[in-house]
PDB file of C-alpha atoms and ligand atoms in Angstrom:
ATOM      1  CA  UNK A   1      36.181 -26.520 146.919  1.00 81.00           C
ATOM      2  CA  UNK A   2      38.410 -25.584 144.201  1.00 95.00           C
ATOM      3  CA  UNK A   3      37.335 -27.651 141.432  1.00 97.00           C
ATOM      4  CA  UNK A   4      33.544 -28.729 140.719  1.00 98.00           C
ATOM      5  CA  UNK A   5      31.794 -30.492 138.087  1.00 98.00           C
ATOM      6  CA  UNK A   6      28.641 -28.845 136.549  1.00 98.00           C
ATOM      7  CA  UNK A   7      27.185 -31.030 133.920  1.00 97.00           C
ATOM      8  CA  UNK A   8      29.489 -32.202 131.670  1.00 97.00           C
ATOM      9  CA  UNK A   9      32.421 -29.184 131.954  1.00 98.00           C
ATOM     10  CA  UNK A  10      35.126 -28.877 134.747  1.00 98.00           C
ATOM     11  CA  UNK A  11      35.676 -25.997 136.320  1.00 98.00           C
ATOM     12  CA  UNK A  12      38.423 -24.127 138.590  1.00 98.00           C
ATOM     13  CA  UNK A  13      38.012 -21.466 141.392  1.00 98.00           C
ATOM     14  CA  UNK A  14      38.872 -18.209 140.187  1.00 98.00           C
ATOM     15  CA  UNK A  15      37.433 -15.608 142.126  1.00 98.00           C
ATOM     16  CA  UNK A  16      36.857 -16.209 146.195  1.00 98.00           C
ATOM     17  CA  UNK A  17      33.969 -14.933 147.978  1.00 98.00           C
ATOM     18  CA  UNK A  18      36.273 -12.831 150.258  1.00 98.00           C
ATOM     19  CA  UNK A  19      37.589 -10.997 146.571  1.00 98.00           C
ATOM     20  CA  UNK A  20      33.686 -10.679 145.758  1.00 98.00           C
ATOM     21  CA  UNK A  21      32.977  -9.058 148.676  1.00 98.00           C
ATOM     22  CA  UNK A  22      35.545  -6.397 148.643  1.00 98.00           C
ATOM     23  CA  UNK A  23      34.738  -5.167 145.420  1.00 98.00           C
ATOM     24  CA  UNK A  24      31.369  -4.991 145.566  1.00 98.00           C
ATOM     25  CA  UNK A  25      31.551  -3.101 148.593  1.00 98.00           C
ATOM     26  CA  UNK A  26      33.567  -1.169 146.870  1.00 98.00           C
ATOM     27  CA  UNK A  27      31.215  -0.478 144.517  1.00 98.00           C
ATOM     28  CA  UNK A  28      28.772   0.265 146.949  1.00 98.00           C
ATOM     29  CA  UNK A  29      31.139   2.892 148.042  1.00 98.00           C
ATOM     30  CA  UNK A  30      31.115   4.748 144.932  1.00 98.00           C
ATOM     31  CA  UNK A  31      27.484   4.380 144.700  1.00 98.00           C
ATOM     32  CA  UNK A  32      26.487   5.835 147.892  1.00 98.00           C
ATOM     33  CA  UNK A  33      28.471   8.845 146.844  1.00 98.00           C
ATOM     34  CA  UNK A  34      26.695   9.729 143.745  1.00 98.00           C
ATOM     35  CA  UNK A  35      23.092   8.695 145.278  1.00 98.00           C
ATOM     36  CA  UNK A  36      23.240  10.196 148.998  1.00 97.00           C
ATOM     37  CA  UNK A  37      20.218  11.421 149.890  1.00 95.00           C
ATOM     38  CA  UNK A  38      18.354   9.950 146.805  1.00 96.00           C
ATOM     39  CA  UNK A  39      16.240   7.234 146.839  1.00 95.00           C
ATOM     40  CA  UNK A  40      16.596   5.528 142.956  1.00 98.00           C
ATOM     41  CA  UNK A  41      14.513   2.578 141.584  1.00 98.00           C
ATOM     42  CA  UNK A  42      17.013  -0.222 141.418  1.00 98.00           C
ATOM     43  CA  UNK A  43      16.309  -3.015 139.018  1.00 98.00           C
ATOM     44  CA  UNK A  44      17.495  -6.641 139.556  1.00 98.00           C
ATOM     45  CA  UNK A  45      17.635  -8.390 136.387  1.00 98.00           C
ATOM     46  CA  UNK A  46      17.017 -11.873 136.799  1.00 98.00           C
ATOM     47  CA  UNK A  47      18.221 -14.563 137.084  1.00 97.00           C
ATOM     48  CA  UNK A  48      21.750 -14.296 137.206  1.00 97.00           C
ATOM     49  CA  UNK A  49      22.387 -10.720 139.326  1.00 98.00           C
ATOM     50  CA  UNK A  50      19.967 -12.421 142.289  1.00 98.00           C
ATOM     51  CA  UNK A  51      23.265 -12.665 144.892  1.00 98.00           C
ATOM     52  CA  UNK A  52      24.912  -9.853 143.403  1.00 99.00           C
ATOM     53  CA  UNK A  53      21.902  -7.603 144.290  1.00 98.00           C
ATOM     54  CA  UNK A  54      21.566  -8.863 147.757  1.00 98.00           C
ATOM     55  CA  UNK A  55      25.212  -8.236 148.677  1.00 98.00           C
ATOM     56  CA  UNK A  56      25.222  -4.645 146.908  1.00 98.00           C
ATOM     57  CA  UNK A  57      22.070  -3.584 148.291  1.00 98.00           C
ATOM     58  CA  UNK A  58      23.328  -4.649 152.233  1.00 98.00           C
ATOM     59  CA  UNK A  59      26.034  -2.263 151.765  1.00 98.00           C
ATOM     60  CA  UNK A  60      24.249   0.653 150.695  1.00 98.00           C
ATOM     61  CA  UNK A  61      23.932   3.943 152.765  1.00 97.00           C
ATOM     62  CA  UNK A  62      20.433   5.384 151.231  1.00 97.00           C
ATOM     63  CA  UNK A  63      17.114   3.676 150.533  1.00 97.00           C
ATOM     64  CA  UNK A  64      16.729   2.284 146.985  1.00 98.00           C
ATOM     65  CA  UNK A  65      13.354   0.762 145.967  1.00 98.00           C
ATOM     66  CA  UNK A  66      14.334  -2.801 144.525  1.00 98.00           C
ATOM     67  CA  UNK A  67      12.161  -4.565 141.845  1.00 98.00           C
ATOM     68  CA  UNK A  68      13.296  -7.353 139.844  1.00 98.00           C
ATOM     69  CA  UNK A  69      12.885  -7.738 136.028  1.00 97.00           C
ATOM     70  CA  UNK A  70      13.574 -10.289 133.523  1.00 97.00           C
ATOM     71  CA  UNK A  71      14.665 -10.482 129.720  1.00 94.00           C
ATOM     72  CA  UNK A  72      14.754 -12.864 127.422  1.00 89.00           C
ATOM     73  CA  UNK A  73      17.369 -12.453 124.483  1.00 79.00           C
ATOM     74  CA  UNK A  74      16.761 -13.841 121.037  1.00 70.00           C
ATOM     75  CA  UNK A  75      19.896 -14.698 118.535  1.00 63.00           C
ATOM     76  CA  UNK A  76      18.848 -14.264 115.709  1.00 54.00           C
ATOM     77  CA  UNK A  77      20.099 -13.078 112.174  1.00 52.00           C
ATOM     78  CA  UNK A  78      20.517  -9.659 113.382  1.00 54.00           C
ATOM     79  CA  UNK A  79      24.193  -8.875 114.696  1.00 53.00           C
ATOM     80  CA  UNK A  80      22.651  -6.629 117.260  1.00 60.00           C
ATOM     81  CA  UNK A  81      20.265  -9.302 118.967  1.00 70.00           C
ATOM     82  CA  UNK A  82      16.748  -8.702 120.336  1.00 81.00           C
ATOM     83  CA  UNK A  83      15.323  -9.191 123.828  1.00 88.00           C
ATOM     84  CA  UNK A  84      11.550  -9.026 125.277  1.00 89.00           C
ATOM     85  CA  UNK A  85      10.533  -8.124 128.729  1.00 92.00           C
ATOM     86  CA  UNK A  86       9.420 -11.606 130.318  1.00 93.00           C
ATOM     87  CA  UNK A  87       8.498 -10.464 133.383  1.00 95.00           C
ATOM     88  CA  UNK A  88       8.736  -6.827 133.522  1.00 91.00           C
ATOM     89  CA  UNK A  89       8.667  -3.834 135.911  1.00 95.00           C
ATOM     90  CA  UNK A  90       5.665  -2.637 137.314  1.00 93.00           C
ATOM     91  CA  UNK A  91       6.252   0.284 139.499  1.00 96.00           C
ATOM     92  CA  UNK A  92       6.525   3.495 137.859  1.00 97.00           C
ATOM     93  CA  UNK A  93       9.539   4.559 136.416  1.00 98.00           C
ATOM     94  CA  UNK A  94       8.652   7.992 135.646  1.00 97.00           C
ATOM     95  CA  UNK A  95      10.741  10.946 136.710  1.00 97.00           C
ATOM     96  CA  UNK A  96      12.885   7.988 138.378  1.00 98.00           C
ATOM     97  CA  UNK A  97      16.534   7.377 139.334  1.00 98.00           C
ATOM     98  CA  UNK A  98      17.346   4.245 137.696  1.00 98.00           C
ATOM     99  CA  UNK A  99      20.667   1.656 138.689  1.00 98.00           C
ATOM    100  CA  UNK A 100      20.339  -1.590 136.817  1.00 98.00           C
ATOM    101  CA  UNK A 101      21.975  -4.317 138.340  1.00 98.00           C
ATOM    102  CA  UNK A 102      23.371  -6.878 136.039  1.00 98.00           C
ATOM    103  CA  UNK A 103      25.338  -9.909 136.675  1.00 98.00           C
ATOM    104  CA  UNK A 104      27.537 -10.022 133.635  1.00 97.00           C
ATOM    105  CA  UNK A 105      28.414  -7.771 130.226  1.00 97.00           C
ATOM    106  CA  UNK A 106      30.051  -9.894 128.191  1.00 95.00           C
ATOM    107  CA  UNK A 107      28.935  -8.882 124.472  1.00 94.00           C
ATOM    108  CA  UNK A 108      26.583  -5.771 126.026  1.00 95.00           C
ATOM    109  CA  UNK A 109      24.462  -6.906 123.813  1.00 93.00           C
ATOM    110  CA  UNK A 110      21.380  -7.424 126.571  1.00 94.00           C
ATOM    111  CA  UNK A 111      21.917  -4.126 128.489  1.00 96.00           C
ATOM    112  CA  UNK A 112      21.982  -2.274 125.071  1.00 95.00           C
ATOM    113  CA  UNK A 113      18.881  -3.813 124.313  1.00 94.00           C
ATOM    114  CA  UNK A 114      17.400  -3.089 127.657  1.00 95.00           C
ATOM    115  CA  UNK A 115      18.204   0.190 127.941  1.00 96.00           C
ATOM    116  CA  UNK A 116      15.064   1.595 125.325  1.00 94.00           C
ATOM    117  CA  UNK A 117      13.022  -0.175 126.817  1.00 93.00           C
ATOM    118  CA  UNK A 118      13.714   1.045 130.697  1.00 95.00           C
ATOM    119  CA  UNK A 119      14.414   4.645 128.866  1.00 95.00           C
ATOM    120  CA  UNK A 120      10.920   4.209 127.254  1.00 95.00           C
ATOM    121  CA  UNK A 121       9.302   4.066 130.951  1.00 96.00           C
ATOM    122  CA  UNK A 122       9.809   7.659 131.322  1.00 96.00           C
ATOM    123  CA  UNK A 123      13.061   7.424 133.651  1.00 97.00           C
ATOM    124  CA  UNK A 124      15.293  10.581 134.387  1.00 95.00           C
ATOM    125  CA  UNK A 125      18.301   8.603 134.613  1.00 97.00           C
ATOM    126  CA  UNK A 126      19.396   5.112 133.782  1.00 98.00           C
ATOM    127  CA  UNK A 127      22.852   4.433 134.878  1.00 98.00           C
ATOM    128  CA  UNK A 128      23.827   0.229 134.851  1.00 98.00           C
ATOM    129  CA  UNK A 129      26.050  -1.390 137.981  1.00 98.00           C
ATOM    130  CA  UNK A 130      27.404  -5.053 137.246  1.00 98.00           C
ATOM    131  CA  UNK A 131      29.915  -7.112 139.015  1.00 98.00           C
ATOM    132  CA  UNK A 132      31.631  -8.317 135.750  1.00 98.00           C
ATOM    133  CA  UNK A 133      32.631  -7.118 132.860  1.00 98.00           C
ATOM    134  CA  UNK A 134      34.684  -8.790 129.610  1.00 96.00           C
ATOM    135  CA  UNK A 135      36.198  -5.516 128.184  1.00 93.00           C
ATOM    136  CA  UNK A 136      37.765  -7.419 125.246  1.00 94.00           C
ATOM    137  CA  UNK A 137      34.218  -8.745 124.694  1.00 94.00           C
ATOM    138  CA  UNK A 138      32.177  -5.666 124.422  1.00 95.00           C
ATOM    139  CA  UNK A 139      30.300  -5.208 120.892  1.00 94.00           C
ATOM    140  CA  UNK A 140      28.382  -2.079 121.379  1.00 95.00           C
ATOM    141  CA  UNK A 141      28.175   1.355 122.376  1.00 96.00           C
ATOM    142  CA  UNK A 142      27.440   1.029 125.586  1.00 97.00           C
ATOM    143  CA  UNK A 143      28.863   2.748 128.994  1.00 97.00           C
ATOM    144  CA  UNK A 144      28.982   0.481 132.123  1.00 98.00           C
ATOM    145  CA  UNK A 145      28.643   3.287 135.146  1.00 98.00           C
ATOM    146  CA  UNK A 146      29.409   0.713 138.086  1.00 98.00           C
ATOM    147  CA  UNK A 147      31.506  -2.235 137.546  1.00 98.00           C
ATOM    148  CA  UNK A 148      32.630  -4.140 140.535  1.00 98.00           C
ATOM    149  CA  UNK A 149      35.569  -6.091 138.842  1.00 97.00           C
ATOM    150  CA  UNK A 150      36.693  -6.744 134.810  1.00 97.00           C
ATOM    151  CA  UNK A 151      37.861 -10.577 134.089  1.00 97.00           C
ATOM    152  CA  UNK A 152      39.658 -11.913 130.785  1.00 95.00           C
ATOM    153  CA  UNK A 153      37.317 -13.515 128.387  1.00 95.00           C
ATOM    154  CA  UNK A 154      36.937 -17.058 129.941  1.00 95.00           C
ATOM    155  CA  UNK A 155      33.189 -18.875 130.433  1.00 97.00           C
ATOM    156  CA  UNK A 156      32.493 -18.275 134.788  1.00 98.00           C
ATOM    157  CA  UNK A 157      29.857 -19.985 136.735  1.00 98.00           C
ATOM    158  CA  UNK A 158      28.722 -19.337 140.353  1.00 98.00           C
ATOM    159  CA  UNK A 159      27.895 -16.585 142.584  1.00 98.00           C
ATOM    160  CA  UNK A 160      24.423 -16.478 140.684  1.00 98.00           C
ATOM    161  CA  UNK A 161      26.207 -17.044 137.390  1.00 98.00           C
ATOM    162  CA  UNK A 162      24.772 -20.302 135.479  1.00 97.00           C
ATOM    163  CA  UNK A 163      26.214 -23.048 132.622  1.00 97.00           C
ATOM    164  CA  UNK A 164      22.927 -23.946 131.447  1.00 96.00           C
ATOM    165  CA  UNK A 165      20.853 -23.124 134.712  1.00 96.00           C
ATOM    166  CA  UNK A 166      23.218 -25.107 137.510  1.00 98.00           C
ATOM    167  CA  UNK A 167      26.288 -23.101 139.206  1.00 98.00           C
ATOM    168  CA  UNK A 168      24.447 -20.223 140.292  1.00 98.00           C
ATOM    169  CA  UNK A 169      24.977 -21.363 144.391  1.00 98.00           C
ATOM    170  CA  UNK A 170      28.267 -21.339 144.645  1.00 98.00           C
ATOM    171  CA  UNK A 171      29.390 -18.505 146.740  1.00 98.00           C
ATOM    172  CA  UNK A 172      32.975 -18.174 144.995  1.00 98.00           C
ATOM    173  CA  UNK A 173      33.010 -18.031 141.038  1.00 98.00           C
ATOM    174  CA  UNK A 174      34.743 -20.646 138.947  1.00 98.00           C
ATOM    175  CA  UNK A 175      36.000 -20.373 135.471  1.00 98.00           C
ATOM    176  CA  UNK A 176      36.344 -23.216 132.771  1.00 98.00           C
ATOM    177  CA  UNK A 177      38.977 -25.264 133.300  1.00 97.00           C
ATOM    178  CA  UNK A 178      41.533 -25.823 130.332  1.00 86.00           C
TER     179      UNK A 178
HETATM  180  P1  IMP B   1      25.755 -10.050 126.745  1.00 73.61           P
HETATM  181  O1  IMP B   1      24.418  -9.728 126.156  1.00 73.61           O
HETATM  182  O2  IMP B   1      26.648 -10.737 125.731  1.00 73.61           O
HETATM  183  O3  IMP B   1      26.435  -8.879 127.395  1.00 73.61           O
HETATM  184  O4  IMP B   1      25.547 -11.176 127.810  1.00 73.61           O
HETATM  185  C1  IMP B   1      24.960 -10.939 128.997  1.00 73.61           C
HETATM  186  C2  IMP B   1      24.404 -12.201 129.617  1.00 73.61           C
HETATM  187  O5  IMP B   1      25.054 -13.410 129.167  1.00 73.61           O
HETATM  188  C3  IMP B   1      24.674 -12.135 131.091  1.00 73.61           C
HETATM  189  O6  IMP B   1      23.626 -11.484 131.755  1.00 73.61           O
HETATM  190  C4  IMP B   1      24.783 -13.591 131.468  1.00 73.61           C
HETATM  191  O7  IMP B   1      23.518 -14.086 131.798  1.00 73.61           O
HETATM  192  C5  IMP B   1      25.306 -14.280 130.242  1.00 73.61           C
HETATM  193  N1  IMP B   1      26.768 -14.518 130.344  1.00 73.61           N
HETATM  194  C6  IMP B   1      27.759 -13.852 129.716  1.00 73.61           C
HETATM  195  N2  IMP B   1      28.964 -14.350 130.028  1.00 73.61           N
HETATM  196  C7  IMP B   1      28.738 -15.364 130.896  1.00 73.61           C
HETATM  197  C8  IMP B   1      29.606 -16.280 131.611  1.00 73.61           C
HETATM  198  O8  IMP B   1      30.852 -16.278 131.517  1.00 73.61           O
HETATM  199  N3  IMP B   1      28.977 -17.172 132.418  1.00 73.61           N
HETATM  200  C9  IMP B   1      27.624 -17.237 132.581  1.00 73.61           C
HETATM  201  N4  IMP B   1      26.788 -16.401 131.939  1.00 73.61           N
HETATM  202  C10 IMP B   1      27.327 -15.483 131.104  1.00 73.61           C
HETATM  203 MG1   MG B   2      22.082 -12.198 132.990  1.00 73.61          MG
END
């Protein structure tokens, strides 16, 4: 399938679940380097990073605990946003390795956000993987540790990537069409 219709948008295959594959287990690779022999709290954050996760976590070499967490963002007046914890983590994070697995930074504006409130937990290191970034996008001060692959600054659905909730099965990733 290299075109589907999600709602009312078209869009065109851009990245193929083969690509995906090999750079997240790339990734993984670079991962398991820095966490042999550690066993750090990853954090899932819902929805979008669900099939991300699952792939990155299959191709890692130690034994993470995984918990799953999810924000809600507000857009309000302020430049810098706001999000709340709507369903938050409840194992410990004290004295804890952190990895928090993202689907997407596109403005950063979530993960900067997120990061206080995961720091706030007590955690002794909070380090963020995600399969994509938008460089050109980024608003904030933020460093990305673990990124799996950068894309130019087009709207992508699929591989647990949403246009207003649908997309999210497909196991390539499409971007808008033109
Ligand atoms: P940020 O706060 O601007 O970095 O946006 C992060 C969130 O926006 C991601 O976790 C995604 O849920 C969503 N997002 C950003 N870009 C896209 C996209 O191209 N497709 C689908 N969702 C996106
Ligand atoms: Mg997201």
């Amino acid at each position: 399938m290299d075109r589907i219709r999600i709602l009312d948008k078209d869009f065109e295959v851009s990245l193929k679940n083969e690509t995906i594959q090999e750079k997240v287990k790339a990734l993984a690779e670079r991962i398991n380097h820095d966490y042999e022999g550690k066993n750090p709290i990853m954090i899932c954050i819902l929805n979008g990073a669900f099939m991300f996760a699952a792939d990155l976590v299959r191709y890692l070499s130690f034994q993470p605990e995984i918990v799953f967490a999810r924000f809600a963002s507000y857009e309000g007046t302020e430049t810098t946003g706001k999000v709340t914890e709507v369903m938050g983590v409840t194992t410990s994070l004290a004295g804890r390795d952190v990895i928090v697995v993202e689907d997407i930074v596109d403005t950063g504006i979530t993960m900067y956000n997120v990061l206080p409130l995961l720091r706030n937990k007590g955690a002794s290191s909070i380090k963020i993987a995600c399969l994509l970034q938008k460089p050109e996008k980024l608003q904030v001060d933020l460093t990305v540790d673990y990124c799996a692959l950068e894309i130019p600054n087009d709207f992508i659905v699929g591989y647990g990537l949403d246009y207003d909730g649908f997309g999210r099965n497909y196991k390539d990733i499409y971007t808008l069409a033109k």
